[in-house]
mmCIF file of C-alpha atoms in Angstrom:
data_model
loop_
_atom_site.group_PDB
_atom_site.id
_atom_site.type_symbol
_atom_site.label_atom_id
_atom_site.label_comp_id
_atom_site.label_asym_id
_atom_site.label_seq_id
_atom_site.Cartn_x
_atom_site.Cartn_y
_atom_site.Cartn_z
ATOM 1 C CA UNK J 1 74.258 92.097 112.018
ATOM 2 C CA UNK J 2 76.297 91.113 108.967
ATOM 3 C CA UNK J 3 77.435 87.527 108.267
ATOM 4 C CA UNK J 4 81.192 87.463 107.218
ATOM 5 C CA UNK J 5 81.732 85.041 104.383
ATOM 6 C CA UNK J 6 84.923 83.848 102.775
ATOM 7 C CA UNK J 7 83.616 82.028 99.790
ATOM 8 C CA UNK J 8 81.185 82.071 96.544
ATOM 9 C CA UNK J 9 79.895 80.167 92.507
ATOM 10 C CA UNK J 10 80.193 80.044 88.636
ATOM 11 C CA UNK J 11 78.384 79.521 85.272
ATOM 12 C CA UNK J 12 78.949 80.766 81.333
ATOM 13 C CA UNK J 13 79.583 79.609 77.717
ATOM 14 C CA UNK J 14 82.965 79.532 76.157
ATOM 15 C CA UNK J 15 84.135 82.084 73.488
ATOM 16 C CA UNK J 16 84.834 80.471 70.096
ATOM 17 C CA UNK J 17 84.197 83.156 67.533
ATOM 18 C CA UNK J 18 87.054 83.912 65.151
ATOM 19 C CA UNK J 19 89.455 86.617 65.914
ATOM 20 C CA UNK J 20 91.152 89.061 63.638
ATOM 21 C CA UNK J 21 94.238 88.983 65.820
ATOM 22 C CA UNK J 22 95.139 85.348 64.602
ATOM 23 C CA UNK J 23 98.333 86.478 63.179
ATOM 24 C CA UNK J 24 99.770 87.988 66.516
ATOM 25 C CA UNK J 25 98.408 84.941 68.327
ATOM 26 C CA UNK J 26 100.312 82.684 66.086
ATOM 27 C CA UNK J 27 103.536 84.735 65.745
ATOM 28 C CA UNK J 28 103.653 85.008 69.585
ATOM 29 C CA UNK J 29 102.326 81.512 70.539
ATOM 30 C CA UNK J 30 105.860 80.387 71.866
ATOM 31 C CA UNK J 31 105.937 83.463 74.242
ATOM 32 C CA UNK J 32 102.374 83.288 75.436
ATOM 33 C CA UNK J 33 101.069 79.729 74.785
ATOM 34 C CA UNK J 34 98.138 78.129 76.711
ATOM 35 C CA UNK J 35 98.791 75.729 79.554
ATOM 36 C CA UNK J 36 99.154 72.279 78.495
ATOM 37 C CA UNK J 37 96.309 70.845 80.281
ATOM 38 C CA UNK J 38 93.955 73.467 78.304
ATOM 39 C CA UNK J 39 92.422 72.816 74.808
ATOM 40 C CA UNK J 40 93.788 74.968 72.010
ATOM 41 C CA UNK J 41 92.050 78.310 71.435
ATOM 42 C CA UNK J 42 89.695 78.133 68.402
ATOM 43 C CA UNK J 43 91.108 81.141 66.388
ATOM 44 C CA UNK J 44 90.745 81.353 62.831
ATOM 45 C CA UNK J 45 92.754 83.652 60.507
ATOM 46 C CA UNK J 46 91.241 86.909 59.527
ATOM 47 C CA UNK J 47 94.248 88.482 57.573
ATOM 48 C CA UNK J 48 97.532 87.728 56.047
ATOM 49 C CA UNK J 49 100.758 89.345 57.287
ATOM 50 C CA UNK J 50 103.920 89.175 55.064
ATOM 51 C CA UNK J 51 107.195 88.023 56.597
ATOM 52 C CA UNK J 52 109.269 90.771 57.771
ATOM 53 C CA UNK J 53 106.207 93.189 58.001
ATOM 54 C CA UNK J 54 105.501 94.544 61.687
ATOM 55 C CA UNK J 55 102.384 92.500 62.882
ATOM 56 C CA UNK J 56 101.201 94.637 65.659
ATOM 57 C CA UNK J 57 100.082 97.917 63.865
ATOM 58 C CA UNK J 58 98.481 95.993 60.816
ATOM 59 C CA UNK J 59 96.365 93.741 63.216
ATOM 60 C CA UNK J 60 95.382 96.738 65.116
ATOM 61 C CA UNK J 61 93.903 98.506 62.279
ATOM 62 C CA UNK J 62 92.015 95.426 60.926
ATOM 63 C CA UNK J 63 90.661 94.827 64.318
ATOM 64 C CA UNK J 64 89.159 98.345 64.380
ATOM 65 C CA UNK J 65 87.517 97.722 61.052
ATOM 66 C CA UNK J 66 86.249 94.330 61.887
ATOM 67 C CA UNK J 67 82.404 93.763 61.918
ATOM 68 C CA UNK J 68 80.239 91.896 64.417
ATOM 69 C CA UNK J 69 79.914 92.749 68.055
ATOM 70 C CA UNK J 70 80.263 89.006 68.779
ATOM 71 C CA UNK J 71 83.925 89.158 67.743
ATOM 72 C CA UNK J 72 84.688 92.500 69.446
ATOM 73 C CA UNK J 73 87.501 92.407 72.216
ATOM 74 C CA UNK J 74 87.641 88.545 71.871
ATOM 75 C CA UNK J 75 91.432 88.548 71.303
ATOM 76 C CA UNK J 76 91.824 90.976 74.307
ATOM 77 C CA UNK J 77 89.660 88.669 76.445
ATOM 78 C CA UNK J 78 91.800 85.729 75.603
ATOM 79 C CA UNK J 79 94.847 87.595 76.484
ATOM 80 C CA UNK J 80 93.362 89.041 79.655
ATOM 81 C CA UNK J 81 92.219 85.718 80.924
ATOM 82 C CA UNK J 82 95.888 84.212 80.456
ATOM 83 C CA UNK J 83 97.455 87.169 82.221
ATOM 84 C CA UNK J 84 95.075 87.197 85.113
ATOM 85 C CA UNK J 85 95.279 83.362 85.648
ATOM 86 C CA UNK J 86 99.067 83.761 85.772
ATOM 87 C CA UNK J 87 98.960 86.414 88.434
ATOM 88 C CA UNK J 88 96.274 84.408 90.383
ATOM 89 C CA UNK J 89 98.704 81.512 90.541
ATOM 90 C CA UNK J 90 101.282 83.878 92.126
ATOM 91 C CA UNK J 91 98.708 85.166 94.697
ATOM 92 C CA UNK J 92 97.706 81.614 95.478
ATOM 93 C CA UNK J 93 101.302 80.541 96.328
ATOM 94 C CA UNK J 94 102.077 83.664 98.392
ATOM 95 C CA UNK J 95 98.945 83.263 100.347
ATOM 96 C CA UNK J 96 99.685 79.559 101.061
ATOM 97 C CA UNK J 97 102.975 80.382 102.594
ATOM 98 C CA UNK J 98 102.392 83.951 103.755
ATOM 99 C CA UNK J 99 105.122 85.260 105.956
ATOM 100 C CA UNK J 100 104.938 88.112 108.384
ATOM 101 C CA UNK J 101 107.829 89.994 106.627
ATOM 102 C CA UNK J 102 106.111 89.693 103.199
ATOM 103 C CA UNK J 103 103.837 92.400 104.329
ATOM 104 C CA UNK J 104 104.908 96.202 104.483
ATOM 105 C CA UNK J 105 102.882 99.376 105.153
ATOM 106 C CA UNK J 106 102.629 101.661 102.313
ATOM 107 C CA UNK J 107 102.753 105.592 103.035
ATOM 108 C CA UNK J 108 98.880 105.618 103.547
ATOM 109 C CA UNK J 109 99.169 102.743 105.987
ATOM 110 C CA UNK J 110 97.228 100.190 104.055
ATOM 111 C CA UNK J 111 98.835 96.781 103.840
ATOM 112 C CA UNK J 112 100.524 95.851 100.616
ATOM 113 C CA UNK J 113 102.182 92.360 100.000
ATOM 114 C CA UNK J 114 104.699 91.062 97.592
ATOM 115 C CA UNK J 115 101.732 89.442 95.959
ATOM 116 C CA UNK J 116 100.384 92.801 95.107
ATOM 117 C CA UNK J 117 103.417 93.857 93.353
ATOM 118 C CA UNK J 118 104.014 90.460 91.851
ATOM 119 C CA UNK J 119 100.567 90.112 90.348
ATOM 120 C CA UNK J 120 100.788 93.731 88.931
ATOM 121 C CA UNK J 121 104.192 92.879 87.291
ATOM 122 C CA UNK J 122 102.925 89.511 85.769
ATOM 123 C CA UNK J 123 99.621 91.165 84.314
ATOM 124 C CA UNK J 124 101.578 94.184 83.036
ATOM 125 C CA UNK J 125 104.400 91.998 81.465
ATOM 126 C CA UNK J 126 101.959 89.556 79.936
ATOM 127 C CA UNK J 127 99.804 92.145 78.387
ATOM 128 C CA UNK J 128 102.608 94.478 77.104
ATOM 129 C CA UNK J 129 104.363 91.662 75.316
ATOM 130 C CA UNK J 130 101.268 90.377 73.596
ATOM 131 C CA UNK J 131 99.236 93.342 72.646
ATOM 132 C CA UNK J 132 99.933 95.530 69.395
ATOM 133 C CA UNK J 133 102.939 97.618 69.926
ATOM 134 C CA UNK J 134 102.343 101.125 71.120
ATOM 135 C CA UNK J 135 98.539 100.370 72.193
ATOM 136 C CA UNK J 136 99.366 99.432 75.774
ATOM 137 C CA UNK J 137 98.204 101.859 78.559
ATOM 138 C CA UNK J 138 97.783 100.537 82.085
ATOM 139 C CA UNK J 139 95.935 102.187 84.892
ATOM 140 C CA UNK J 140 96.872 100.141 88.176
ATOM 141 C CA UNK J 141 97.011 100.518 91.809
ATOM 142 C CA UNK J 142 100.720 100.156 92.581
ATOM 143 C CA UNK J 143 103.970 101.777 91.557
ATOM 144 C CA UNK J 144 107.556 100.883 92.232
ATOM 145 C CA UNK J 145 108.671 103.895 94.161
ATOM 146 C CA UNK J 146 109.068 102.160 97.574
ATOM 147 C CA UNK J 147 110.840 99.111 95.795
ATOM 148 C CA UNK J 148 113.217 101.324 94.454
ATOM 149 C CA UNK J 149 114.582 102.567 97.707
ATOM 150 C CA UNK J 150 117.163 100.858 99.750
ATOM 151 C CA UNK J 151 114.799 99.512 102.312
ATOM 152 C CA UNK J 152 112.642 97.880 99.581
ATOM 153 C CA UNK J 153 115.616 95.854 98.039
ATOM 154 C CA UNK J 154 114.757 92.656 99.899
ATOM 155 C CA UNK J 155 111.116 92.776 98.876
ATOM 156 C CA UNK J 156 112.187 93.493 95.234
ATOM 157 C CA UNK J 157 114.411 90.319 95.221
ATOM 158 C CA UNK J 158 111.508 88.395 96.723
ATOM 159 C CA UNK J 159 109.081 89.766 94.091
ATOM 160 C CA UNK J 160 111.444 89.049 91.284
ATOM 161 C CA UNK J 161 112.073 85.482 92.394
ATOM 162 C CA UNK J 162 108.287 84.915 92.734
ATOM 163 C CA UNK J 163 107.527 86.397 89.295
ATOM 164 C CA UNK J 164 110.161 84.132 87.658
ATOM 165 C CA UNK J 165 108.985 81.023 89.511
ATOM 166 C CA UNK J 166 105.465 81.629 88.343
ATOM 167 C CA UNK J 167 106.475 82.116 84.749
ATOM 168 C CA UNK J 168 108.649 78.909 84.818
ATOM 169 C CA UNK J 169 106.017 76.970 86.456
ATOM 170 C CA UNK J 170 103.461 77.861 83.860
ATOM 171 C CA UNK J 171 105.626 76.136 81.252
ATOM 172 C CA UNK J 172 104.371 78.293 78.278
ATOM 173 C CA UNK J 173 106.945 81.026 78.278
ATOM 174 C CA UNK J 174 110.429 80.178 76.665
ATOM 175 C CA UNK J 175 112.239 83.341 77.924
ATOM 176 C CA UNK J 176 115.164 84.241 80.110
ATOM 177 C CA UNK J 177 114.299 85.133 83.723
ATOM 178 C CA UNK J 178 113.157 88.755 84.320
ATOM 179 C CA UNK J 179 115.556 91.007 85.951
ATOM 180 C CA UNK J 180 115.057 93.415 88.910
ATOM 181 C CA UNK J 181 114.796 96.108 86.438
ATOM 182 C CA UNK J 182 112.344 94.237 84.240
ATOM 183 C CA UNK J 183 110.016 93.812 87.331
ATOM 184 C CA UNK J 184 110.258 97.474 88.265
ATOM 185 C CA UNK J 185 109.545 98.701 84.654
ATOM 186 C CA UNK J 186 106.552 96.307 84.444
ATOM 187 C CA UNK J 187 105.061 97.537 87.824
ATOM 188 C CA UNK J 188 105.508 101.430 86.802
ATOM 189 C CA UNK J 189 103.673 100.688 83.476
ATOM 190 C CA UNK J 190 100.671 101.174 85.721
ATOM 191 C CA UNK J 191 101.157 104.859 86.151
ATOM 192 C CA UNK J 192 98.869 105.767 83.150
ATOM 193 C CA UNK J 193 96.236 108.302 83.972
ATOM 194 C CA UNK J 194 93.443 106.737 81.802
ATOM 195 C CA UNK J 195 90.819 108.957 80.399
ATOM 196 C CA UNK J 196 88.266 109.292 77.714
ATOM 197 C CA UNK J 197 90.415 108.799 74.796
ATOM 198 C CA UNK J 198 91.946 105.475 73.477
ATOM 199 C CA UNK J 199 92.228 102.133 75.257
ATOM 200 C CA UNK J 200 93.305 101.780 78.817
ATOM 201 C CA UNK J 201 93.594 98.518 80.841
ATOM 202 C CA UNK J 202 92.571 98.911 84.465
ATOM 203 C CA UNK J 203 94.065 96.576 87.092
ATOM 204 C CA UNK J 204 93.688 96.043 90.669
ATOM 205 C CA UNK J 205 96.351 93.261 91.317
ATOM 206 C CA UNK J 206 94.809 92.153 94.523
ATOM 207 C CA UNK J 207 91.451 93.626 95.317
ATOM 208 C CA UNK J 208 90.836 92.928 98.971
ATOM 209 C CA UNK J 209 94.123 93.044 100.352
ATOM 210 C CA UNK J 210 92.950 92.491 104.059
ATOM 211 C CA UNK J 211 90.909 89.405 102.925
ATOM 212 C CA UNK J 212 94.061 88.207 101.237
ATOM 213 C CA UNK J 213 95.988 88.661 104.568
ATOM 214 C CA UNK J 214 93.460 86.921 106.692
ATOM 215 C CA UNK J 215 93.159 84.011 104.104
ATOM 216 C CA UNK J 216 89.704 84.995 102.961
ATOM 217 C CA UNK J 217 88.368 86.512 99.771
ATOM 218 C CA UNK J 218 90.225 88.674 97.287
ATOM 219 C CA UNK J 219 90.268 88.955 93.433
ATOM 220 C CA UNK J 220 92.668 89.849 90.652
ATOM 221 C CA UNK J 221 90.479 92.358 88.806
ATOM 222 C CA UNK J 222 91.279 93.586 85.083
ATOM 223 C CA UNK J 223 89.105 95.676 82.956
ATOM 224 C CA UNK J 224 89.568 97.323 79.533
ATOM 225 C CA UNK J 225 88.360 101.006 78.870
ATOM 226 C CA UNK J 226 87.779 101.949 75.375
ATOM 227 C CA UNK J 227 87.027 105.653 74.847
ATOM 228 C CA UNK J 228 86.084 105.889 78.343
ATOM 229 C CA UNK J 229 83.757 102.898 78.460
ATOM 230 C CA UNK J 230 84.347 99.507 80.314
ATOM 231 C CA UNK J 231 84.101 97.050 77.524
ATOM 232 C CA UNK J 232 85.837 93.901 79.172
ATOM 233 C CA UNK J 233 86.268 92.617 82.709
ATOM 234 C CA UNK J 234 87.996 89.613 84.295
ATOM 235 C CA UNK J 235 87.610 88.780 88.046
ATOM 236 C CA UNK J 236 89.830 85.831 89.265
ATOM 237 C CA UNK J 237 88.534 84.792 92.691
ATOM 238 C CA UNK J 238 90.886 82.097 93.996
ATOM 239 C CA UNK J 239 89.032 81.542 97.226
ATOM 240 C CA UNK J 240 85.429 81.825 95.789
ATOM 241 C CA UNK J 241 83.688 78.291 95.946
ATOM 242 C CA UNK J 242 81.929 76.818 92.959
ATOM 243 C CA UNK J 243 78.660 76.777 94.968
ATOM 244 C CA UNK J 244 76.320 79.733 95.734
ATOM 245 C CA UNK J 245 76.650 81.835 98.705
ATOM 246 C CA UNK J 246 72.997 80.984 99.359
ATOM 247 C CA UNK J 247 74.140 77.721 100.877
ATOM 248 C CA UNK J 248 76.844 76.997 103.440
ATOM 249 C CA UNK J 249 79.993 75.672 102.053
ATOM 250 C CA UNK J 250 81.298 72.330 103.046
ATOM 251 C CA UNK J 251 84.801 71.150 103.543
ATOM 252 C CA UNK J 252 86.170 69.881 100.331
ATOM 253 C CA UNK J 253 83.985 72.141 98.175
ATOM 254 C CA UNK J 254 85.957 73.111 95.032
ATOM 255 C CA UNK J 255 87.042 76.716 95.056
ATOM 256 C CA UNK J 256 88.409 79.134 92.595
ATOM 257 C CA UNK J 257 86.162 81.110 90.127
ATOM 258 C CA UNK J 258 87.019 83.134 86.964
ATOM 259 C CA UNK J 259 84.353 85.557 85.835
ATOM 260 C CA UNK J 260 84.764 87.063 82.225
ATOM 261 C CA UNK J 261 82.607 89.593 80.577
ATOM 262 C CA UNK J 262 82.851 91.454 77.331
ATOM 263 C CA UNK J 263 80.775 94.021 75.647
ATOM 264 C CA UNK J 264 77.728 92.494 73.895
ATOM 265 C CA UNK J 265 78.811 88.940 74.696
ATOM 266 C CA UNK J 266 77.457 88.462 78.271
ATOM 267 C CA UNK J 267 79.186 87.166 81.436
ATOM 268 C CA UNK J 268 80.511 83.742 82.025
ATOM 269 C CA UNK J 269 82.098 81.743 84.929
ATOM 270 C CA UNK J 270 84.282 78.898 85.061
ATOM 271 C CA UNK J 271 86.781 77.258 87.367
ATOM 272 C CA UNK J 272 89.901 79.480 87.615
ATOM 273 C CA UNK J 273 92.015 76.367 86.855
ATOM 274 C CA UNK J 274 90.156 76.262 83.396
ATOM 275 C CA UNK J 275 89.187 72.661 83.863
ATOM 276 C CA UNK J 276 85.478 73.131 83.719
ATOM 277 C CA UNK J 277 83.616 74.762 80.801
ATOM 278 C CA UNK J 278 82.571 78.344 81.043
ATOM 279 C CA UNK J 279 78.716 78.924 81.415
ATOM 280 C CA UNK J 280 76.753 82.058 81.002
ATOM 281 C CA UNK J 281 75.377 83.702 84.199
ATOM 282 C CA UNK J 282 72.660 86.182 84.955
ATOM 283 C CA UNK J 283 71.836 88.360 87.689
ATOM 284 C CA UNK J 284 68.875 87.514 90.157
ATOM 285 C CA UNK J 285 65.235 87.890 88.894
ATOM 286 C CA UNK J 286 64.078 88.786 92.495
ATOM 287 C CA UNK J 287 61.607 91.423 92.232
ATOM 288 C CA UNK J 288 60.399 91.576 96.171
ATOM 289 C CA UNK J 289 62.902 93.489 98.175
ATOM 290 C CA UNK J 290 62.043 91.810 101.355
ATOM 291 C CA UNK J 291 63.316 88.481 99.626
ATOM 292 C CA UNK J 292 66.573 89.883 98.441
ATOM 293 C CA UNK J 293 70.069 88.978 99.703
ATOM 294 C CA UNK J 294 72.495 91.901 99.912
ATOM 295 C CA UNK J 295 76.223 92.163 100.006
ATOM 296 C CA UNK J 296 78.472 94.708 101.505
ATOM 297 C CA UNK J 297 82.044 95.263 102.369
ATOM 298 C CA UNK J 298 83.621 93.077 105.064
ATOM 299 C CA UNK J 299 85.575 95.878 106.594
ATOM 300 C CA UNK J 300 83.434 98.462 108.210
ATOM 301 C CA UNK J 301 86.230 101.091 107.512
ATOM 302 C CA UNK J 302 85.447 100.542 103.776
ATOM 303 C CA UNK J 303 81.631 101.323 103.828
ATOM 304 C CA UNK J 304 79.054 103.024 106.289
ATOM 305 C CA UNK J 305 77.409 99.747 107.430
ATOM 306 C CA UNK J 306 74.870 101.666 109.680
ATOM 307 C CA UNK J 307 73.838 103.346 106.507
ATOM 308 C CA UNK J 308 73.333 100.070 104.561
ATOM 309 C CA UNK J 309 71.568 98.608 107.326
ATOM 310 C CA UNK J 310 69.132 101.491 107.337
ATOM 311 C CA UNK J 311 68.614 101.081 103.470
ATOM 312 C CA UNK J 312 67.882 97.279 104.107
ATOM 313 C CA UNK J 313 65.473 98.101 106.683
ATOM 314 C CA UNK J 314 63.483 100.565 104.617
ATOM 315 C CA UNK J 315 63.444 98.006 101.788
ATOM 316 C CA UNK J 316 62.096 95.436 104.292
ATOM 317 C CA UNK J 317 64.998 92.961 103.623
ATOM 318 C CA UNK J 318 64.738 90.169 105.992
ATOM 319 C CA UNK J 319 68.003 88.383 105.533
ATOM 320 C CA UNK J 320 71.262 89.583 107.223
ATOM 321 C CA UNK J 321 73.955 91.248 104.949
ATOM 322 C CA UNK J 322 76.559 89.079 103.417
ATOM 323 C CA UNK J 323 79.876 90.606 104.023
ATOM 324 C CA UNK J 324 82.725 89.730 101.452
ATOM 325 C CA UNK J 325 85.995 91.181 100.609
ATOM 326 C CA UNK J 326 86.768 92.558 97.197
ATOM 327 C CA UNK J 327 85.147 92.534 94.011
ATOM 328 C CA UNK J 328 84.026 88.947 94.527
ATOM 329 C CA UNK J 329 80.852 90.613 95.437
ATOM 330 C CA UNK J 330 80.297 91.584 91.910
ATOM 331 C CA UNK J 331 80.835 88.045 90.886
ATOM 332 C CA UNK J 332 78.319 86.881 93.494
ATOM 333 C CA UNK J 333 75.694 89.298 92.110
ATOM 334 C CA UNK J 334 76.441 88.358 88.480
ATOM 335 C CA UNK J 335 75.646 84.702 88.888
ATOM 336 C CA UNK J 336 72.525 85.487 91.109
ATOM 337 C CA UNK J 337 73.860 84.563 94.519
ATOM 338 C CA UNK J 338 72.688 87.836 95.916
ATOM 339 C CA UNK J 339 70.517 90.545 94.584
ATOM 340 C CA UNK J 340 71.937 93.954 95.978
ATOM 341 C CA UNK J 341 75.266 95.346 96.499
ATOM 342 C CA UNK J 342 75.554 98.420 98.578
ATOM 343 C CA UNK J 343 78.780 100.515 99.125
ATOM 344 C CA UNK J 344 78.867 103.846 100.876
ATOM 345 C CA UNK J 345 82.275 104.856 101.637
ATOM 346 C CA UNK J 346 82.905 107.481 104.553
ATOM 347 C CA UNK J 347 83.119 111.093 103.699
ATOM 348 C CA UNK J 348 86.238 112.282 102.112
ATOM 349 C CA UNK J 349 86.978 108.974 100.313
ATOM 350 C CA UNK J 350 87.489 108.996 96.579
ATOM 351 C CA UNK J 351 86.801 105.815 94.729
ATOM 352 C CA UNK J 352 89.309 104.432 92.421
ATOM 353 C CA UNK J 353 88.525 103.091 89.155
ATOM 354 C CA UNK J 354 90.259 99.805 89.514
ATOM 355 C CA UNK J 355 88.121 98.979 92.270
ATOM 356 C CA UNK J 356 85.069 98.848 90.081
ATOM 357 C CA UNK J 357 85.843 98.693 86.575
ATOM 358 C CA UNK J 358 86.041 95.015 85.992
ATOM 359 C CA UNK J 359 83.258 94.155 88.422
ATOM 360 C CA UNK J 360 80.891 96.658 86.831
ATOM 361 C CA UNK J 361 80.949 95.144 83.289
ATOM 362 C CA UNK J 362 80.622 91.594 84.860
ATOM 363 C CA UNK J 363 77.368 92.867 86.440
ATOM 364 C CA UNK J 364 76.154 94.657 83.388
ATOM 365 C CA UNK J 365 76.735 91.951 80.956
ATOM 366 C CA UNK J 366 74.970 89.572 83.318
ATOM 367 C CA UNK J 367 71.721 91.830 83.061
ATOM 368 C CA UNK J 368 72.232 93.927 86.021
ATOM 369 C CA UNK J 369 72.780 97.608 86.698
ATOM 370 C CA UNK J 370 75.510 99.634 88.456
ATOM 371 C CA UNK J 371 75.034 103.213 89.386
ATOM 372 C CA UNK J 372 75.955 105.725 92.081
ATOM 373 C CA UNK J 373 73.552 106.682 94.895
ATOM 374 C CA UNK J 374 71.716 109.226 92.655
ATOM 375 C CA UNK J 375 71.009 106.584 89.977
ATOM 376 C CA UNK J 376 73.869 107.822 87.639
ATOM 377 C CA UNK J 377 76.012 105.457 85.534
ATOM 378 C CA UNK J 378 79.623 105.225 86.880
ATOM 379 C CA UNK J 379 81.889 107.267 84.661
ATOM 380 C CA UNK J 380 85.326 105.755 84.287
ATOM 381 C CA UNK J 381 86.408 108.277 81.641
ATOM 382 C CA UNK J 382 87.751 111.005 84.181
ATOM 383 C CA UNK J 383 91.148 109.430 84.986
ATOM 384 C CA UNK J 384 92.127 107.364 88.108
ATOM 385 C CA UNK J 385 89.104 108.350 90.255
ATOM 386 C CA UNK J 386 85.291 108.054 90.079
ATOM 387 C CA UNK J 387 83.430 111.102 90.996
ATOM 388 C CA UNK J 388 80.232 109.705 92.552
ATOM 389 C CA UNK J 389 77.077 110.991 94.126
ATOM 390 C CA UNK J 390 76.923 109.111 97.536
ATOM 391 C CA UNK J 391 78.268 105.595 97.036
ATOM 392 C CA UNK J 392 77.713 102.741 94.520
ATOM 393 C CA UNK J 393 74.581 100.429 94.202
ATOM 394 C CA UNK J 394 74.197 97.379 92.037
ATOM 395 C CA UNK J 395 71.115 95.205 91.509
ATOM 396 C CA UNK J 396 68.677 93.940 88.868
ATOM 397 C CA UNK J 397 66.276 96.098 86.821
ATOM 398 C CA UNK J 398 63.317 94.870 88.858
ATOM 399 C CA UNK J 399 64.838 96.082 92.231
ATOM 400 C CA UNK J 400 66.412 99.403 91.105
ATOM 401 C CA UNK J 401 63.437 101.660 91.630
ATOM 402 C CA UNK J 402 62.924 100.200 94.988
ATOM 403 C CA UNK J 403 66.611 100.580 95.886
ATOM 404 C CA UNK J 404 67.126 104.091 94.572
ATOM 405 C CA UNK J 405 64.072 105.445 96.670
ATOM 406 C CA UNK J 406 65.412 103.627 99.813
ATOM 407 C CA UNK J 407 68.793 105.090 99.349
ATOM 408 C CA UNK J 408 67.315 108.624 98.879
ATOM 409 C CA UNK J 409 65.344 108.119 102.094
ATOM 410 C CA UNK J 410 68.223 106.791 104.191
ATOM 411 C CA UNK J 411 70.626 109.400 102.981
ATOM 412 C CA UNK J 412 68.091 112.070 103.827
ATOM 413 C CA UNK J 413 67.447 110.644 107.331
ATOM 414 C CA UNK J 414 71.305 110.599 107.894
ATOM 415 C CA UNK J 415 71.772 114.142 106.645
ATOM 416 C CA UNK J 416 74.120 112.941 104.007
#
């Protein structure tokens, strides 16, 4: 019997190595500065750009030629963190005052909120205006088709208001308010197909929509693909407590976690508001399956929970499963709160890349492994969908051999 949980913890080290994007960061500081309560970013100049010369292409080419892995994707990480924090503020505001008419059904009958659209609009807008010109490609969950219809006019007005309120409250963007067309365009930038060539940002504006509507766990999940590989991931988990799921959360416990990972630099966690320093985190070192804690989807419609129960039984896991909405599960594993994540969607379902891109790199950079049910690495280079062999599993290196054997046995017994 699974135990639903609506909360989780952090840890990590701040990034402070120099960025070759100093010139862009300086030139655009007024348009995308840090909140006043945060310390200034420690970014040192790497190149000089003459006045009147286009900044974006020059910086992009220099970055590609930069040397050490410790500096790779640092600028992108800083930009992504700011964008995701901005979106998370909008989501928190909406969830606090959630109204019944702020939810509408999409064509596929899954709920979508104004926060979904608003979050995507903010992340898209923030990234596009800060990254090198011509380099921005976004693969995201939502599109603005329904908002362009007459019945979506009221919702579009509401989204536009929320986006502008969030930007104004942030206080670091001296710009004119966005128009309805600006918001529609920002949302529709997410229509990229991704692929194996170039860079593509991958966004789930609210991962765990049902959890969001219940007032439980959700995440704003943003990843970056470079030549088909996930090289960066951010998970903003506004309702995730700063204490481990291995202990019961108490009233008044602080909540709100931000997980950050970039290739070769590890995974960190800090408070979502940025008031606590980031700390490195690592996956659990448990090597006895019987002692492992495992996570799975909160909703039975999202995963075959009878199958995951069978896998746990084969492994001899003693503790009940911990059921959590969204990619917050990846964050829980990354900081060692749990040791195993099992996801086996019902037959016919195709996984989307935005549901796993950010979370997978957060696990990987924390020392863990994320593969499909056959033990193959997840391939994010094929477009908007993941082609998998029976589900997704994540754990540490010690447990993976046991887990793959148990998965194989359970699938065979279930004729899958």
